[in-house]
Amino acid sequence: MALSIADGTLLNNGVAMPWLGIGTWQAAAGRETEQSVAWALELGYRHVDTAALYANEADVGRALRASGIPRDEVFVTTKVWNEDLRQRRVREAFDLSLNKLGLERVDLYLVHWPVPGAYLEAWKVLEELLAEGRTRAIGVSNFLVPQLETLLAKARIAPAVNQVEWHPWLQQPALVEFCRQHGIVFQAWSPLMQGRVGEEPELVRIARGHGKSPAQVAIRWGLQRQVVMIPKSVKHARIAENAGVFDFELTADEVAAIDRCDRGQRLGADPNDFHF
Ligand code: NDP
C-alpha cells in the first residue's frame, strides 16, 4: 500500500513505478502542460503520463529538465498512436517521442490501443526497444482479456502494465483479476471520472466523513485497491489536492461501498468499438 507520493509498485521486470502520477491528456501543448507538470514535480509527483497523441511530449520534457530532478527519479510513460501501428512505423514513432521529450529513454512505452491486425507486430518492436535499453518497461493500454490472451500467447516478454479506463462507475473486475493473475500492473485512466467525481453520492458521502474531497476519495480508493492512478489537472490547487491522499485511510466498508458503485459505464472510448 502506498504510504507516500514516492511509493511505487514493482513491475514484472523489477522496475519501480510510483502508484500516483500526473496525467496530461487534454493539457494544452505549450505553457499549460509545462506548467502543470512543473507544479506536479514541485509537489512531489515522480510519475508523468503522456502520449504521442497528446501532442505535449516536448512540454513534458521541458518541465522535467527545468525541475533539476535527476532523470532516474521520475517515471515517464509515453505511448505509440494507432496510425503509427497501422503504418508499421513504431520504431520511428518511438524515436520521435524520445526526441520531443528530449530523453535518452523512457520508463514505460505503451501500445496505446489494440489496433486489430497491428498490435502483435508492434509488440515485437517494443520488445526490441526494451532489449536495447531505450525503454525500461513495455506495456499496453486499452487491452481487454481476449487481446491480452492473444498477446501473451505470442509475446516473448509479457506486458508489464495495462492502462485502461477505471473508476467507480467502470471497475472491470474480470480484467483486473486477469491482469493480477498474469503479473500485469493495472493502471487507471480517467480515475476522476473525467471530473465527474462530485456526481457520485457515495464519494461525496465518504469524502465528507474524512474532511476530504470526492476526488481524493476516488484516488485513495484506487490506491487501496492496488491500482496505479494518474489523475490529470492543469490547476495548481487540484494537482495539490490530488496528491493529498496519503494522510487518511478508507475503511473496508467504505472501499466496499465504492466497489458497489460499478455500473459498467464507460466515459471514454470502448476498446470493443474500434474505429479511430
Ligand atoms: P481524469 O479522470 O484524470 O479527470 C480529469 C478532469 O478532472 C479534468 O477535467 C480536470 O480538470 C478535472 N479534475 C482534476 N482534478 C480534479 C479535482 N480534484 N476535482 C474535480 N475535478 C478535477 O481524466 P483523464 O481522462 O485526463 O485521465 C487521466 C489521465 O489518464 C490522462 O490525462 C492521460 O494521461 C491518461 N489517459 C489515457 C488514456 C489511454 O487511452 N491510455 C485515455 C484517457 C486518459 P482541470 O485540468 O481543469 O483541473
PDB file of N, CA, C and O in Angstrom, residues 5 15-16 52 61 89 120 146 155 159 177 182 186 199 220 227 230 234 274:
ATOM      1  N   ILE A   5       3.841   9.757  -1.642  1.00  0.00           N
ATOM      2  CA  ILE A   5       3.732  10.005  -3.079  1.00  0.00           C
ATOM      3  C   ILE A   5       4.849   9.335  -3.876  1.00  0.00           C
ATOM      4  O   ILE A   5       4.694   9.068  -5.060  1.00  0.00           O
ATOM      5  N   VAL A  15      11.356  -3.142 -12.240  1.00  0.00           N
ATOM      6  CA  VAL A  15      11.381  -1.671 -12.277  1.00  0.00           C
ATOM      7  C   VAL A  15      10.264  -1.136 -11.376  1.00  0.00           C
ATOM      8  O   VAL A  15       9.152  -1.663 -11.373  1.00  0.00           O
ATOM      9  N   ALA A  16      10.586  -0.087 -10.615  1.00  0.00           N
ATOM     10  CA  ALA A  16       9.581   0.500  -9.710  1.00  0.00           C
ATOM     11  C   ALA A  16       8.776   1.584 -10.423  1.00  0.00           C
ATOM     12  O   ALA A  16       9.339   2.430 -11.122  1.00  0.00           O
ATOM     13  N   ALA A  52       2.142  10.206 -27.595  1.00  0.00           N
ATOM     14  CA  ALA A  52       2.353  10.941 -28.848  1.00  0.00           C
ATOM     15  C   ALA A  52       1.073  11.672 -29.226  1.00  0.00           C
ATOM     16  O   ALA A  52       1.104  12.834 -29.654  1.00  0.00           O
ATOM     17  N   GLY A  61       8.860  17.231 -21.480  1.00  0.00           N
ATOM     18  CA  GLY A  61      10.324  17.167 -21.423  1.00  0.00           C
ATOM     19  C   GLY A  61      10.929  18.455 -20.875  1.00  0.00           C
ATOM     20  O   GLY A  61      11.845  18.414 -20.049  1.00  0.00           O
ATOM     21  N   ARG A  89       5.204   1.832 -38.386  1.00  0.00           N
ATOM     22  CA  ARG A  89       6.353   2.709 -38.133  1.00  0.00           C
ATOM     23  C   ARG A  89       6.488   2.988 -36.630  1.00  0.00           C
ATOM     24  O   ARG A  89       6.635   4.141 -36.214  1.00  0.00           O
ATOM     25  N   LEU A 120       0.283  -7.102 -32.632  1.00  0.00           N
ATOM     26  CA  LEU A 120       1.287  -8.152 -32.405  1.00  0.00           C
ATOM     27  C   LEU A 120       2.623  -7.767 -33.026  1.00  0.00           C
ATOM     28  O   LEU A 120       3.681  -7.948 -32.416  1.00  0.00           O
ATOM     29  N   PRO A 146      -9.472 -10.821 -24.171  1.00  0.00           N
ATOM     30  CA  PRO A 146      -9.128 -11.573 -25.390  1.00  0.00           C
ATOM     31  C   PRO A 146      -7.852 -11.056 -26.054  1.00  0.00           C
ATOM     32  O   PRO A 146      -7.038 -11.840 -26.556  1.00  0.00           O
ATOM     33  N   ALA A 155       3.855 -13.314 -27.280  1.00  0.00           N
ATOM     34  CA  ALA A 155       4.935 -12.434 -26.825  1.00  0.00           C
ATOM     35  C   ALA A 155       6.106 -13.221 -26.245  1.00  0.00           C
ATOM     36  O   ALA A 155       5.912 -14.270 -25.624  1.00  0.00           O
ATOM     37  N   PRO A 159       3.544  -8.096 -21.206  1.00  0.00           N
ATOM     38  CA  PRO A 159       3.395  -6.666 -20.866  1.00  0.00           C
ATOM     39  C   PRO A 159       3.503  -6.455 -19.359  1.00  0.00           C
ATOM     40  O   PRO A 159       3.002  -7.256 -18.567  1.00  0.00           O
ATOM     41  N   GLU A 177      -8.699  -8.874 -12.456  1.00  0.00           N
ATOM     42  CA  GLU A 177      -8.270 -10.186 -11.959  1.00  0.00           C
ATOM     43  C   GLU A 177      -7.320 -10.864 -12.949  1.00  0.00           C
ATOM     44  O   GLU A 177      -6.302 -11.447 -12.563  1.00  0.00           O
ATOM     45  N   HIS A 182      -1.689 -12.533 -14.132  1.00  0.00           N
ATOM     46  CA  HIS A 182      -0.570 -12.601 -15.076  1.00  0.00           C
ATOM     47  C   HIS A 182       0.539 -11.605 -14.742  1.00  0.00           C
ATOM     48  O   HIS A 182       1.428 -11.360 -15.571  1.00  0.00           O
ATOM     49  N   PHE A 186      -2.050  -3.046 -13.081  1.00  0.00           N
ATOM     50  CA  PHE A 186      -3.282  -2.433 -13.575  1.00  0.00           C
ATOM     51  C   PHE A 186      -3.219  -0.939 -13.293  1.00  0.00           C
ATOM     52  O   PHE A 186      -3.051  -0.515 -12.150  1.00  0.00           O
ATOM     53  N   GLU A 199     -20.432  13.837  -8.858  1.00  0.00           N
ATOM     54  CA  GLU A 199     -21.763  13.329  -9.220  1.00  0.00           C
ATOM     55  C   GLU A 199     -22.053  11.972  -8.578  1.00  0.00           C
ATOM     56  O   GLU A 199     -23.159  11.457  -8.716  1.00  0.00           O
ATOM     57  N   ARG A 220      -7.777   7.671  -3.435  1.00  0.00           N
ATOM     58  CA  ARG A 220      -7.402   6.817  -2.304  1.00  0.00           C
ATOM     59  C   ARG A 220      -7.984   5.403  -2.469  1.00  0.00           C
ATOM     60  O   ARG A 220      -7.316   4.395  -2.196  1.00  0.00           O
ATOM     61  N   VAL A 227      -4.310  -0.148  -7.511  1.00  0.00           N
ATOM     62  CA  VAL A 227      -4.361   0.310  -8.902  1.00  0.00           C
ATOM     63  C   VAL A 227      -3.505   1.578  -9.010  1.00  0.00           C
ATOM     64  O   VAL A 227      -3.574   2.454  -8.137  1.00  0.00           O
ATOM     65  N   ILE A 230      -3.470   7.965 -12.250  1.00  0.00           N
ATOM     66  CA  ILE A 230      -2.828   9.109 -12.929  1.00  0.00           C
ATOM     67  C   ILE A 230      -3.843  10.234 -13.175  1.00  0.00           C
ATOM     68  O   ILE A 230      -4.136  10.588 -14.315  1.00  0.00           O
ATOM     69  N   VAL A 234      -4.681  20.646 -14.670  1.00  0.00           N
ATOM     70  CA  VAL A 234      -3.750  21.711 -15.055  1.00  0.00           C
ATOM     71  C   VAL A 234      -3.803  22.851 -14.039  1.00  0.00           C
ATOM     72  O   VAL A 234      -3.215  23.898 -14.252  1.00  0.00           O
ATOM     73  N   PHE A 274     -13.748  -0.326 -32.148  1.00  0.00           N
ATOM     74  CA  PHE A 274     -12.507   0.295 -32.561  1.00  0.00           C
ATOM     75  C   PHE A 274     -12.632   0.904 -33.954  1.00  0.00           C
ATOM     76  O   PHE A 274     -12.723   0.197 -34.925  1.00  0.00           O
TER      77      PHE A 274
END
